[in-house]
Structures are given as structure tokens and as C-alpha cells.
Amino acid sequence: TMLLGVLGGGKILFADKIVSPRIPHDTFSTPDGRFMAHCTAAGKVIMAHLPAEVCQAVLNEHGLEPMTEKSIRSVEALHEELEIIKAQGHAYDFEESVVGMGSVAAPIFDYFGIEVAALCIAAPIQQFERRLDSYRKEVVYAAKQVSERLGHVI
């Protein structure tokens, strides 16, 4: 499954998605259509590139409400993970937003070098863990291609 995530109202909205026929259609649905940013790979990769004060404003407004038992629950743990994500250029979600699902996301930048979205690959956790490296390479490559089409010079 491929997802295009954007930050809206402090939460992640999957603006577009191509859902695998093997995954239930409502897997990436929530009552308001948005996911807690700190629980998704897309949200974490976007938060990692936000100015510190904007990231803090998101946390102040929405807190760290968990979506699953594996969701990050402390500000310190989130900040540590965001630093790693920014350095490595991609983020993971191991059942943090949807039980039984894993995902990896990479940032999409515009002409000015501003992150405007995140591209994400999601799969059932067993499949995701087996193909983790190939999914990471694929999503990073695809996000770079989209960024280049938006005029971002890498």
C-alpha cells in the first residue's frame, strides 16, 4: 500500500492512497480521517523536518495520545526518534498507528527545500519486517523522484 501523507490541523491526513487488495479497505481510516502524527511514519518524518517551535505547537495542541499499545508516549522518546529520523532521512512505524501494520516514509520537498508531504509504504507487519530494507529503498527513491519533479535540487 502506498500513502501520501500531509500534516493538516496538527494531524496526518493521507491525501491519496493506493491500497493493496490484500488489506482491508478501512485499515487507513479514522473517524475524522486523520492520524496522530507521532504514531505514523509519515507524521514522524514530517515532524522531524519542522522548525522546533512548530513541532512543539503540534505537541502542545494534540499531545501524545496513543493509537496502539506501541505508540510513543513520552516527549523525550519522540524528540530522540525525530533526531534520528532527520539524520537518516526516513521514518518507521512498527504497529504504532494500526495493529498488525508496519510502514516506512520519506519526505517530499518542494522547490524551496520545504517539506510538503511524505510518501509511505505500508504492509502487514510480518511482510513489512521481511521486506523492510527493500521498502525503505523504494520509498526513499520514489520520494526523491517526486521532490525532483517539484524542483527540489538534491
CSV table of N, CA and C in Angstrom, one decimal:
chain,number,residue,atom,x,y,z
A,1,THR,N,0.8,-1.2,0.0
A,1,THR,CA,0.0,0.0,0.0
A,1,THR,C,0.9,1.2,0.0
A,2,MET,N,0.6,2.2,-0.9
A,2,MET,CA,1.3,3.5,-0.9
A,2,MET,C,0.4,4.6,-0.4
A,3,LEU,N,0.9,5.5,0.4
A,3,LEU,CA,0.2,6.5,1.0
A,3,LEU,C,0.9,7.9,0.8
A,4,LEU,N,0.2,8.9,0.6
A,4,LEU,CA,0.7,10.3,0.5
A,4,LEU,C,0.2,11.0,1.7
A,5,GLY,N,1.1,11.3,2.7
A,5,GLY,CA,0.6,12.0,3.9
A,5,GLY,C,1.0,13.4,3.9
A,6,VAL,N,0.1,14.2,4.5
A,6,VAL,CA,0.3,15.7,4.7
A,6,VAL,C,-0.1,16.0,6.1
A,7,LEU,N,0.5,17.0,6.7
A,7,LEU,CA,0.2,17.5,8.0
A,7,LEU,C,-0.9,18.5,7.9
A,8,GLY,N,-2.0,18.3,8.5
A,8,GLY,CA,-3.2,19.2,8.5
A,8,GLY,C,-3.8,19.3,9.8
A,9,GLY,N,-3.9,20.4,10.4
A,9,GLY,CA,-4.5,20.6,11.7
A,9,GLY,C,-3.8,19.8,12.8
A,10,GLY,N,-2.5,19.7,12.5
A,10,GLY,CA,-1.6,19.0,13.5
A,10,GLY,C,-1.7,17.5,13.5
A,11,LYS,N,-2.4,17.0,12.5
A,11,LYS,CA,-2.5,15.5,12.4
A,11,LYS,C,-2.2,15.1,11.0
A,12,ILE,N,-2.0,13.8,10.7
A,12,ILE,CA,-1.7,13.3,9.4
A,12,ILE,C,-2.9,12.9,8.7
A,13,LEU,N,-3.1,13.5,7.5
A,13,LEU,CA,-4.1,13.1,6.6
A,13,LEU,C,-3.5,12.4,5.4
A,14,PHE,N,-4.0,11.2,5.1
A,14,PHE,CA,-3.5,10.5,3.9
A,14,PHE,C,-4.3,11.0,2.7
A,15,ALA,N,-3.7,12.0,2.0
A,15,ALA,CA,-4.4,12.7,0.9
A,15,ALA,C,-4.6,11.8,-0.3
A,16,ASP,N,-3.8,10.8,-0.4
A,16,ASP,CA,-4.0,9.9,-1.5
A,16,ASP,C,-3.5,8.5,-1.1
A,17,LYS,N,-4.1,7.5,-1.5
A,17,LYS,CA,-3.6,6.2,-1.2
A,17,LYS,C,-4.0,5.2,-2.3
A,18,ILE,N,-3.1,4.2,-2.4
A,18,ILE,CA,-3.3,3.1,-3.3
A,18,ILE,C,-3.2,1.9,-2.4
A,19,VAL,N,-4.4,1.3,-2.0
A,19,VAL,CA,-4.5,0.2,-1.0
A,19,VAL,C,-4.4,-1.1,-1.7
A,20,SER,N,-3.5,-2.0,-1.2
A,20,SER,CA,-3.4,-3.3,-1.7
A,20,SER,C,-4.7,-4.1,-1.6
A,21,PRO,N,-5.0,-4.9,-2.5
A,21,PRO,CA,-6.3,-5.6,-2.4
A,21,PRO,C,-6.3,-6.7,-1.3
A,22,ARG,N,-5.1,-6.9,-0.7
A,22,ARG,CA,-5.0,-7.9,0.4
A,22,ARG,C,-5.2,-7.2,1.7
A,23,ILE,N,-5.3,-5.9,1.8
A,23,ILE,CA,-5.5,-5.2,3.0
A,23,ILE,C,-6.9,-4.7,3.1
A,24,PRO,N,-7.6,-4.8,4.2
A,24,PRO,CA,-9.0,-4.3,4.3
A,24,PRO,C,-9.0,-2.8,4.0
A,25,HIS,N,-10.1,-2.4,3.2
A,25,HIS,CA,-10.2,-1.1,2.7
A,25,HIS,C,-10.2,0.0,3.8
A,26,ASP,N,-10.7,-0.3,5.0
A,26,ASP,CA,-10.8,0.7,6.0
A,26,ASP,C,-9.6,0.7,7.0
A,27,THR,N,-8.5,0.0,6.6
A,27,THR,CA,-7.3,-0.1,7.5
A,27,THR,C,-6.8,1.3,7.8
A,28,PHE,N,-6.8,2.2,6.8
A,28,PHE,CA,-6.2,3.5,7.0
A,28,PHE,C,-7.3,4.6,7.1
A,29,SER,N,-8.3,4.3,7.9
A,29,SER,CA,-9.4,5.2,8.1
A,29,SER,C,-9.5,5.4,9.6
A,30,THR,N,-9.9,6.6,10.0
A,30,THR,CA,-10.2,7.0,11.4
A,30,THR,C,-11.4,7.8,11.3
A,31,PRO,N,-12.1,8.0,12.5
A,31,PRO,CA,-13.4,8.8,12.5
A,31,PRO,C,-13.2,10.1,11.8
A,32,ASP,N,-12.1,10.9,12.0
A,32,ASP,CA,-12.0,12.2,11.4
A,32,ASP,C,-11.1,12.2,10.2
A,33,GLY,N,-10.7,11.0,9.8
A,33,GLY,CA,-9.8,10.9,8.6
A,33,GLY,C,-8.4,11.2,8.8
A,34,ARG,N,-8.0,11.5,10.1
A,34,ARG,CA,-6.6,11.9,10.4
A,34,ARG,C,-6.0,10.9,11.4
A,35,PHE,N,-4.7,10.9,11.4
A,35,PHE,CA,-4.0,10.0,12.4
A,35,PHE,C,-3.1,10.9,13.2
A,36,MET,N,-2.8,10.6,14.5
A,36,MET,CA,-1.9,11.3,15.3
A,36,MET,C,-0.6,11.2,14.6
A,37,ALA,N,0.1,12.4,14.4
A,37,ALA,CA,1.3,12.5,13.7
A,37,ALA,C,2.4,11.7,14.3
A,38,HIS,N,2.5,11.6,15.6
A,38,HIS,CA,3.6,10.9,16.2
A,38,HIS,C,3.5,9.4,16.2
A,39,CYS,N,2.4,8.9,15.7
A,39,CYS,CA,2.1,7.5,15.6
A,39,CYS,C,2.4,6.9,14.2
A,40,THR,N,2.6,7.7,13.2
A,40,THR,CA,2.8,7.3,11.9
A,40,THR,C,4.2,7.6,11.3
A,41,ALA,N,4.6,6.7,10.4
A,41,ALA,CA,5.9,7.0,9.8
A,41,ALA,C,5.9,8.3,9.0
A,42,ALA,N,4.8,8.6,8.3
A,42,ALA,CA,4.6,9.8,7.6
A,42,ALA,C,4.6,11.0,8.5
A,43,GLY,N,3.9,10.9,9.6
A,43,GLY,CA,3.9,12.0,10.6
A,43,GLY,C,5.2,12.3,11.2
A,44,LYS,N,5.9,11.2,11.6
A,44,LYS,CA,7.2,11.4,12.2
A,44,LYS,C,8.2,12.0,11.2
A,45,VAL,N,8.2,11.6,10.0
A,45,VAL,CA,9.2,12.2,9.0
A,45,VAL,C,8.9,13.6,8.8
A,46,ILE,N,7.6,14.0,8.8
A,46,ILE,CA,7.3,15.4,8.6
A,46,ILE,C,7.6,16.2,9.8
A,47,MET,N,7.3,15.7,11.0
A,47,MET,CA,7.7,16.4,12.3
A,47,MET,C,9.2,16.6,12.4
A,48,ALA,N,10.0,15.6,11.9
A,48,ALA,CA,11.4,15.7,12.0
A,48,ALA,C,12.0,16.9,11.3
A,49,HIS,N,11.3,17.4,10.3
A,49,HIS,CA,11.7,18.5,9.4
A,49,HIS,C,11.1,19.8,9.8
A,50,LEU,N,10.2,19.8,10.7
A,50,LEU,CA,9.5,21.1,11.1
A,50,LEU,C,10.4,21.9,12.0
A,51,PRO,N,10.3,23.2,11.9
A,51,PRO,CA,11.0,24.0,12.9
A,51,PRO,C,10.6,23.6,14.3
A,52,ALA,N,11.5,23.7,15.3
A,52,ALA,CA,11.3,23.2,16.6
A,52,ALA,C,10.0,23.8,17.2
A,53,GLU,N,9.8,25.1,17.0
A,53,GLU,CA,8.6,25.7,17.6
A,53,GLU,C,7.3,25.2,17.0
A,54,VAL,N,7.3,24.9,15.7
A,54,VAL,CA,6.1,24.4,15.1
A,54,VAL,C,5.8,23.0,15.6
A,55,CYS,N,6.9,22.2,15.7
A,55,CYS,CA,6.7,20.8,16.2
A,55,CYS,C,6.2,20.9,17.6
A,56,GLN,N,6.7,21.8,18.5
A,56,GLN,CA,6.2,21.9,19.8
A,56,GLN,C,4.8,22.3,19.9
A,57,ALA,N,4.4,23.2,18.9
A,57,ALA,CA,3.0,23.7,18.9
A,57,ALA,C,2.0,22.5,18.6
A,58,VAL,N,2.5,21.6,17.7
A,58,VAL,CA,1.7,20.4,17.4
A,58,VAL,C,1.5,19.6,18.6
A,59,LEU,N,2.6,19.4,19.3
A,59,LEU,CA,2.6,18.5,20.6
A,59,LEU,C,1.7,19.2,21.6
A,60,ASN,N,1.8,20.5,21.8
A,60,ASN,CA,1.0,21.2,22.8
A,60,ASN,C,-0.5,21.1,22.5
A,61,GLU,N,-0.8,21.2,21.2
A,61,GLU,CA,-2.2,21.1,20.8
A,61,GLU,C,-2.8,19.7,20.9
A,62,HIS,N,-2.0,18.7,20.4
A,62,HIS,CA,-2.6,17.4,20.3
A,62,HIS,C,-2.0,16.4,21.3
A,63,GLY,N,-1.0,16.7,22.0
A,63,GLY,CA,-0.4,15.8,22.9
A,63,GLY,C,0.2,14.5,22.3
A,64,LEU,N,0.3,13.5,23.1
A,64,LEU,CA,0.8,12.2,22.6
A,64,LEU,C,-0.2,11.1,22.8
A,65,GLU,N,-1.4,11.4,22.4
A,65,GLU,CA,-2.5,10.4,22.5
A,65,GLU,C,-2.1,9.1,21.7
A,66,PRO,N,-2.0,8.0,22.4
A,66,PRO,CA,-1.6,6.7,21.6
A,66,PRO,C,-2.7,6.2,20.7
A,67,MET,N,-2.3,5.6,19.6
A,67,MET,CA,-3.3,4.9,18.8
A,67,MET,C,-3.3,3.4,19.0
A,68,THR,N,-2.1,2.9,19.5
A,68,THR,CA,-2.0,1.5,19.8
A,68,THR,C,-1.1,1.4,21.0
A,69,GLU,N,-0.9,0.2,21.5
A,69,GLU,CA,0.0,-0.1,22.7
A,69,GLU,C,1.4,0.3,22.4
A,70,LYS,N,1.8,0.3,21.1
A,70,LYS,CA,3.2,0.5,20.7
A,70,LYS,C,3.5,2.0,20.3
A,71,SER,N,2.5,2.9,20.4
A,71,SER,CA,2.6,4.3,20.1
A,71,SER,C,3.6,4.9,21.1
A,72,ILE,N,4.4,5.9,20.6
A,72,ILE,CA,5.3,6.7,21.5
A,72,ILE,C,4.4,7.5,22.5
A,73,ARG,N,4.9,7.5,23.8
A,73,ARG,CA,4.1,8.1,24.8
A,73,ARG,C,4.9,9.2,25.6
A,74,SER,N,6.1,9.4,25.3
A,74,SER,CA,6.9,10.4,26.0
A,74,SER,C,7.5,11.4,25.0
A,75,VAL,N,7.5,12.7,25.4
A,75,VAL,CA,8.1,13.7,24.6
A,75,VAL,C,9.6,13.5,24.3
A,76,GLU,N,10.3,13.0,25.4
A,76,GLU,CA,11.7,12.8,25.3
A,76,GLU,C,12.0,11.7,24.2
A,77,ALA,N,11.2,10.6,24.3
A,77,ALA,CA,11.4,9.5,23.3
A,77,ALA,C,11.1,10.0,21.9
A,78,LEU,N,10.0,10.8,21.7
A,78,LEU,CA,9.7,11.3,20.4
A,78,LEU,C,10.8,12.2,19.9
A,79,HIS,N,11.3,13.1,20.7
A,79,HIS,CA,12.4,14.0,20.3
A,79,HIS,C,13.6,13.2,19.9
A,80,GLU,N,14.0,12.2,20.6
A,80,GLU,CA,15.1,11.3,20.3
A,80,GLU,C,14.9,10.7,18.9
A,81,GLU,N,13.7,10.1,18.7
A,81,GLU,CA,13.4,9.5,17.4
A,81,GLU,C,13.4,10.5,16.3
A,82,LEU,N,12.9,11.7,16.5
A,82,LEU,CA,12.8,12.7,15.4
A,82,LEU,C,14.3,13.1,15.0
A,83,GLU,N,15.2,13.2,15.9
A,83,GLU,CA,16.6,13.5,15.6
A,83,GLU,C,17.2,12.4,14.7
A,84,ILE,N,16.9,11.1,15.0
A,84,ILE,CA,17.4,10.0,14.3
A,84,ILE,C,16.8,10.0,12.9
A,85,ILE,N,15.5,10.3,12.8
A,85,ILE,CA,14.8,10.3,11.5
A,85,ILE,C,15.3,11.4,10.6
A,86,LYS,N,15.6,12.6,11.2
A,86,LYS,CA,16.1,13.7,10.4
A,86,LYS,C,17.5,13.3,9.8
A,87,ALA,N,18.3,12.7,10.6
A,87,ALA,CA,19.6,12.3,10.2
A,87,ALA,C,19.6,11.2,9.1
A,88,GLN,N,18.7,10.2,9.3
A,88,GLN,CA,18.7,9.1,8.3
A,88,GLN,C,17.8,9.3,7.1
A,89,GLY,N,16.9,10.3,7.2
A,89,GLY,CA,16.1,10.6,6.0
A,89,GLY,C,14.8,9.8,5.8
A,90,HIS,N,14.4,9.0,6.8
A,90,HIS,CA,13.2,8.2,6.7
A,90,HIS,C,12.7,7.8,8.1
A,91,ALA,N,11.5,7.4,8.2
A,91,ALA,CA,10.9,7.0,9.5
A,91,ALA,C,10.2,5.7,9.4
A,92,TYR,N,10.0,5.0,10.5
A,92,TYR,CA,9.3,3.8,10.6
A,92,TYR,C,8.1,3.9,11.5
A,93,ASP,N,7.2,3.0,11.3
A,93,ASP,CA,6.0,2.8,12.2
A,93,ASP,C,5.9,1.3,12.3
A,94,PHE,N,6.2,0.7,13.5
A,94,PHE,CA,6.0,-0.7,13.8
A,94,PHE,C,4.8,-0.9,14.7
A,95,GLU,N,3.6,-1.0,14.0
A,95,GLU,CA,2.3,-1.1,14.7
A,95,GLU,C,2.0,0.0,15.7
A,96,GLU,N,2.5,1.2,15.4
A,96,GLU,CA,2.3,2.4,16.3
A,96,GLU,C,0.9,3.0,16.0
A,97,SER,N,0.5,2.9,14.7
A,97,SER,CA,-0.8,3.6,14.3
A,97,SER,C,-1.9,2.5,14.0
A,98,VAL,N,-1.5,1.4,13.5
A,98,VAL,CA,-2.5,0.3,13.2
A,98,VAL,C,-1.9,-1.0,13.7
A,99,VAL,N,-2.6,-1.7,14.5
A,99,VAL,CA,-2.2,-3.0,15.0
A,99,VAL,C,-2.0,-3.9,13.8
A,100,GLY,N,-0.9,-4.6,13.6
A,100,GLY,CA,-0.7,-5.6,12.6
A,100,GLY,C,-0.1,-5.0,11.3
A,101,MET,N,0.2,-3.7,11.3
A,101,MET,CA,0.7,-3.0,10.1
A,101,MET,C,2.1,-2.3,10.5
A,102,GLY,N,3.0,-2.3,9.5
A,102,GLY,CA,4.2,-1.5,9.6
A,102,GLY,C,4.3,-0.6,8.4
A,103,SER,N,5.1,0.5,8.6
A,103,SER,CA,5.3,1.4,7.4
A,103,SER,C,6.6,2.1,7.5
A,104,VAL,N,7.0,2.6,6.4
A,104,VAL,CA,8.2,3.4,6.2
A,104,VAL,C,7.9,4.6,5.4
A,105,ALA,N,8.4,5.8,5.7
A,105,ALA,CA,8.1,7.0,5.0
A,105,ALA,C,9.3,7.8,4.8
A,106,ALA,N,9.3,8.6,3.7
A,106,ALA,CA,10.4,9.5,3.3
A,106,ALA,C,9.7,10.9,3.0
A,107,PRO,N,10.5,11.9,3.2
A,107,PRO,CA,9.9,13.3,3.0
A,107,PRO,C,9.9,13.7,1.5
A,108,ILE,N,9.0,14.5,1.1
A,108,ILE,CA,8.9,15.1,-0.2
A,108,ILE,C,9.1,16.6,0.0
A,109,PHE,N,10.1,17.2,-0.7
A,109,PHE,CA,10.4,18.6,-0.6
A,109,PHE,C,10.1,19.3,-1.9
A,110,ASP,N,9.7,20.6,-1.7
A,110,ASP,CA,9.4,21.4,-2.9
A,110,ASP,C,10.6,22.2,-3.4
A,111,TYR,N,10.4,23.0,-4.4
A,111,TYR,CA,11.5,23.8,-5.0
A,111,TYR,C,12.3,24.6,-4.0
A,112,PHE,N,11.7,25.1,-2.9
A,112,PHE,CA,12.4,25.9,-1.9
A,112,PHE,C,13.0,25.0,-0.8
A,113,GLY,N,12.9,23.7,-0.9
A,113,GLY,CA,13.5,22.8,0.1
A,113,GLY,C,12.6,22.6,1.3
A,114,ILE,N,11.4,23.0,1.2
A,114,ILE,CA,10.4,22.9,2.3
A,114,ILE,C,9.7,21.5,2.1
A,115,GLU,N,9.6,20.8,3.2
A,115,GLU,CA,8.9,19.5,3.2
A,115,GLU,C,7.4,19.8,3.1
A,116,VAL,N,6.8,19.2,2.1
A,116,VAL,CA,5.4,19.4,1.8
A,116,VAL,C,4.5,18.2,2.0
A,117,ALA,N,5.2,17.0,2.1
A,117,ALA,CA,4.4,15.8,2.3
A,117,ALA,C,5.4,14.7,2.6
A,118,ALA,N,4.8,13.5,2.8
A,118,ALA,CA,5.6,12.3,3.0
A,118,ALA,C,5.0,11.2,2.2
A,119,LEU,N,5.9,10.4,1.6
A,119,LEU,CA,5.5,9.2,0.8
A,119,LEU,C,5.7,8.0,1.7
A,120,CYS,N,4.7,7.1,1.8
A,120,CYS,CA,4.8,6.0,2.7
A,120,CYS,C,4.4,4.7,2.1
A,121,ILE,N,5.1,3.6,2.4
A,121,ILE,CA,4.7,2.2,2.1
A,121,ILE,C,4.3,1.5,3.4
A,122,ALA,N,3.2,0.9,3.3
A,122,ALA,CA,2.7,0.2,4.5
A,122,ALA,C,2.3,-1.2,4.1
A,123,ALA,N,2.5,-2.2,5.0
A,123,ALA,CA,2.2,-3.6,4.7
A,123,ALA,C,1.9,-4.3,6.1
A,124,PRO,N,1.3,-5.5,6.0
A,124,PRO,CA,1.1,-6.3,7.2
A,124,PRO,C,2.5,-6.5,7.8
A,125,ILE,N,2.6,-6.4,9.2
A,125,ILE,CA,3.8,-6.4,9.9
A,125,ILE,C,4.8,-7.5,9.6
A,126,GLN,N,4.3,-8.7,9.4
A,126,GLN,CA,5.3,-9.8,9.1
A,126,GLN,C,5.9,-9.6,7.7
A,127,GLN,N,5.1,-9.2,6.7
A,127,GLN,CA,5.7,-8.9,5.4
A,127,GLN,C,6.6,-7.7,5.4
A,128,PHE,N,6.1,-6.7,6.2
A,128,PHE,CA,6.9,-5.5,6.3
A,128,PHE,C,8.3,-5.7,6.9
A,129,GLU,N,8.4,-6.5,7.9
A,129,GLU,CA,9.6,-6.8,8.6
A,129,GLU,C,10.6,-7.6,7.7
A,130,ARG,N,10.0,-8.5,6.9
A,130,ARG,CA,10.8,-9.3,5.9
A,130,ARG,C,11.3,-8.5,4.8
A,131,ARG,N,10.6,-7.5,4.4
A,131,ARG,CA,11.0,-6.7,3.2
A,131,ARG,C,11.4,-5.2,3.6
A,132,LEU,N,11.7,-5.0,4.8
A,132,LEU,CA,12.0,-3.7,5.4
A,132,LEU,C,13.0,-2.9,4.6
A,133,ASP,N,14.1,-3.5,4.2
A,133,ASP,CA,15.2,-2.8,3.5
A,133,ASP,C,14.7,-2.4,2.1
A,134,SER,N,14.1,-3.4,1.4
A,134,SER,CA,13.6,-3.0,0.0
A,134,SER,C,12.5,-2.0,0.1
A,135,TYR,N,11.6,-2.0,1.0
A,135,TYR,CA,10.6,-1.0,1.1
A,135,TYR,C,11.2,0.4,1.4
A,136,ARG,N,12.2,0.4,2.3
A,136,ARG,CA,12.9,1.7,2.6
A,136,ARG,C,13.5,2.2,1.4
A,137,LYS,N,14.3,1.4,0.7
A,137,LYS,CA,14.9,1.9,-0.5
A,137,LYS,C,13.9,2.4,-1.6
A,138,GLU,N,12.8,1.7,-1.7
A,138,GLU,CA,11.8,2.1,-2.7
A,138,GLU,C,11.2,3.4,-2.4
A,139,VAL,N,10.8,3.6,-1.1
A,139,VAL,CA,10.1,4.8,-0.7
A,139,VAL,C,11.0,6.0,-0.7
A,140,VAL,N,12.3,5.8,-0.3
A,140,VAL,CA,13.2,6.9,-0.4
A,140,VAL,C,13.5,7.3,-1.8
A,141,TYR,N,13.7,6.4,-2.7
A,141,TYR,CA,13.9,6.7,-4.1
A,141,TYR,C,12.7,7.4,-4.7
A,142,ALA,N,11.5,6.9,-4.5
A,142,ALA,CA,10.3,7.5,-5.0
A,142,ALA,C,10.1,8.9,-4.5
A,143,ALA,N,10.3,9.1,-3.2
A,143,ALA,CA,10.1,10.5,-2.6
A,143,ALA,C,11.1,11.4,-3.2
A,144,LYS,N,12.4,11.0,-3.5
A,144,LYS,CA,13.4,11.8,-4.1
A,144,LYS,C,12.9,12.2,-5.6
A,145,GLN,N,12.3,11.2,-6.3
A,145,GLN,CA,11.9,11.5,-7.6
A,145,GLN,C,10.8,12.5,-7.6
A,146,VAL,N,9.8,12.4,-6.7
A,146,VAL,CA,8.7,13.4,-6.6
A,146,VAL,C,9.3,14.8,-6.3
A,147,SER,N,10.2,14.8,-5.3
A,147,SER,CA,10.9,16.1,-4.9
A,147,SER,C,11.6,16.7,-6.1
A,148,GLU,N,12.3,15.9,-6.9
A,148,GLU,CA,12.9,16.5,-8.1
A,148,GLU,C,11.9,17.1,-9.1
A,149,ARG,N,10.8,16.4,-9.2
A,149,ARG,CA,9.7,16.9,-10.1
A,149,ARG,C,9.1,18.2,-9.6
A,150,LEU,N,9.2,18.4,-8.3
A,150,LEU,CA,8.7,19.7,-7.7
A,150,LEU,C,9.8,20.7,-7.8
A,151,GLY,N,11.0,20.4,-8.3
A,151,GLY,CA,12.0,21.4,-8.5
A,151,GLY,C,13.1,21.4,-7.4
A,152,HIS,N,13.0,20.4,-6.5
A,152,HIS,CA,14.0,20.4,-5.4
A,152,HIS,C,15.3,19.8,-5.9
A,153,VAL,N,16.3,20.5,-5.7
A,153,VAL,CA,17.7,20.0,-6.1
A,153,VAL,C,18.3,19.2,-5.0
A,154,ILE,N,18.6,18.0,-5.2
A,154,ILE,CA,19.2,17.1,-4.1
A,154,ILE,C,20.7,17.1,-4.2
